[in-house]
Every structure is written in structure tokens, then in C-alpha cells.
Coordinates of C-alpha atoms in Angstrom, one line a residue:
M291 CA 9.3 25.8 5.0
E292 CA 9.1 22.6 5.7
Q293 CA 5.9 20.7 6.0
K294 CA 6.4 17.3 8.2
P295 CA 4.4 14.7 7.0
P296 CA 0.7 13.5 8.3
V297 CA 2.1 10.1 9.4
S298 CA 5.1 8.5 10.3
V299 CA 7.8 4.9 10.2
G300 CA 5.5 2.0 12.0
E301 CA 2.0 3.7 12.1
E302 CA -0.9 1.4 11.0
F303 CA -4.5 2.6 9.7
D304 CA -7.4 1.8 7.6
V305 CA -7.0 3.3 3.6
T306 CA -9.2 3.0 0.1
I307 CA -6.9 2.6 -2.6
E308 CA -7.5 5.4 -4.7
A309 CA -5.7 3.9 -7.7
V310 CA -2.4 2.0 -9.4
G311 CA 0.4 3.4 -10.7
E312 CA 2.8 2.7 -13.5
K313 CA 5.0 0.1 -11.7
G314 CA 1.6 -1.7 -10.2
D315 CA 2.1 -0.4 -6.7
G316 CA -1.5 0.6 -5.0
I317 CA -2.1 4.9 -4.4
A318 CA -3.7 5.4 -1.6
K319 CA -3.8 9.0 0.7
K320 CA -3.6 10.2 4.0
E321 CA -4.5 14.1 4.5
G322 CA -3.7 14.5 0.9
F323 CA 0.1 12.9 1.4
V324 CA 0.4 9.7 -1.3
L325 CA 1.6 6.4 0.3
F326 CA 2.4 3.8 -2.2
V327 CA 1.5 0.4 -1.6
P328 CA 2.2 -2.7 -3.0
G329 CA 0.1 -5.9 -4.0
V330 CA -3.3 -4.3 -3.7
K331 CA -5.8 -3.5 -6.6
E332 CA -7.7 -0.1 -7.0
G333 CA -10.9 0.5 -4.6
D334 CA -9.9 -2.2 -1.9
Q335 CA -10.2 -1.1 1.7
V336 CA -6.6 -2.6 3.6
R337 CA -4.9 -2.2 6.8
I338 CA -1.5 -0.7 6.2
K339 CA 1.8 0.1 8.1
V340 CA 4.1 2.7 6.9
T341 CA 7.8 1.7 6.5
K342 CA 9.1 4.7 4.9
V343 CA 8.6 8.4 5.0
L344 CA 10.1 10.7 2.5
N345 CA 8.7 14.2 2.0
K346 CA 6.3 14.0 -0.2
V347 CA 5.8 10.7 -0.3
G348 CA 5.9 7.8 1.8
F349 CA 5.7 3.6 1.1
A350 CA 3.3 1.0 3.1
E351 CA 2.6 -2.7 3.4
V352 CA -0.6 -4.5 4.2
C353 CA -1.0 -5.2 7.8
D354 CA -2.4 -8.9 8.7
G355 CA -4.2 -8.0 11.1
E356 CA -8.0 -8.0 12.6
G357 CA -10.9 -7.6 9.9
G358 CA -9.0 -8.0 6.8
E359 CA -9.1 -11.8 6.9
S360 CA -12.6 -12.1 6.6
D361 CA -12.9 -9.6 3.5
G362 CA -9.6 -10.8 2.2
D363 CA -10.1 -14.0 1.7
A364 CA -13.0 -13.4 -0.5
E365 CA -10.8 -11.1 -2.9
Q366 CA -7.4 -14.0 -2.7
S367 CA -9.2 -16.3 -3.5
D368 CA -10.3 -15.8 -6.7
E369 CA -6.4 -13.9 -7.8
P370 CA -3.8 -15.5 -4.9
D371 CA -1.2 -15.7 -7.1
E372 CA -1.6 -12.3 -9.1
Q373 CA -1.4 -10.3 -6.1
A374 CA 2.0 -12.0 -4.6
E375 CA 4.1 -11.8 -7.4
P376 CA 3.5 -8.4 -8.9
A377 CA 4.6 -7.5 -5.3
A378 CA 7.9 -8.3 -5.4
E379 CA 8.6 -7.6 -9.0
D380 CA 7.7 -3.9 -8.0
S381 CA 9.9 -3.8 -5.6
E382 CA 12.8 -5.5 -7.4
D383 CA 12.0 -2.7 -10.0
F384 CA 11.4 0.5 -7.8
G385 CA 15.0 -0.2 -6.3
E386 CA 16.6 -0.5 -9.4
E387 CA 15.6 3.1 -11.5

């Protein structure tokens, strides 16, 4: 019995990052479906775009869209380098394992 994931590649929506996984990726959920989002922190409210969908999990990236800029600027000004660098490392590490 196959259940279709509630998201599709290319779909965009707003989420709250509920947790951070072992590799540093943020974890968000859409109708119970887990999405991994690199470069975010627990509690962040972001607009994401789905990049890959598997049977039980998906992957997404933060959109540089409207509305998120003013909120994102305030948080990014504190630690812009720490948010950018781990995202690249996580993506590389994830692919190797």
C-alpha cells in the first residue's frame, strides 16, 4: 500500500523548524511528512522549496522570497557565517554516507 507524500518537488510553503538533526539540518514537517532543511536553526520560521521527495522523507531549501528578508536580516546579522558554512558541509557529508 503506497501512500503519496503530501509534498511535491518545486512546491513552496512556510514552515517552522521543529528540531535540528544529527548532521545539522533543520527538521520541518508538512502533514506529518519530514523535510530536512539545511542552514536553519530550531524555531526558525522560513519559506522553503521542496528539492527532493523520497517515500518517507523529503529535502528542501530556504527560499529567498518576499517577507522572509526583513525577519531573516535580523537573525542573520548576528551569525551570518555560522549559518552559511554548515549548510555546505552538511550537504557534502550527507552525500558521502
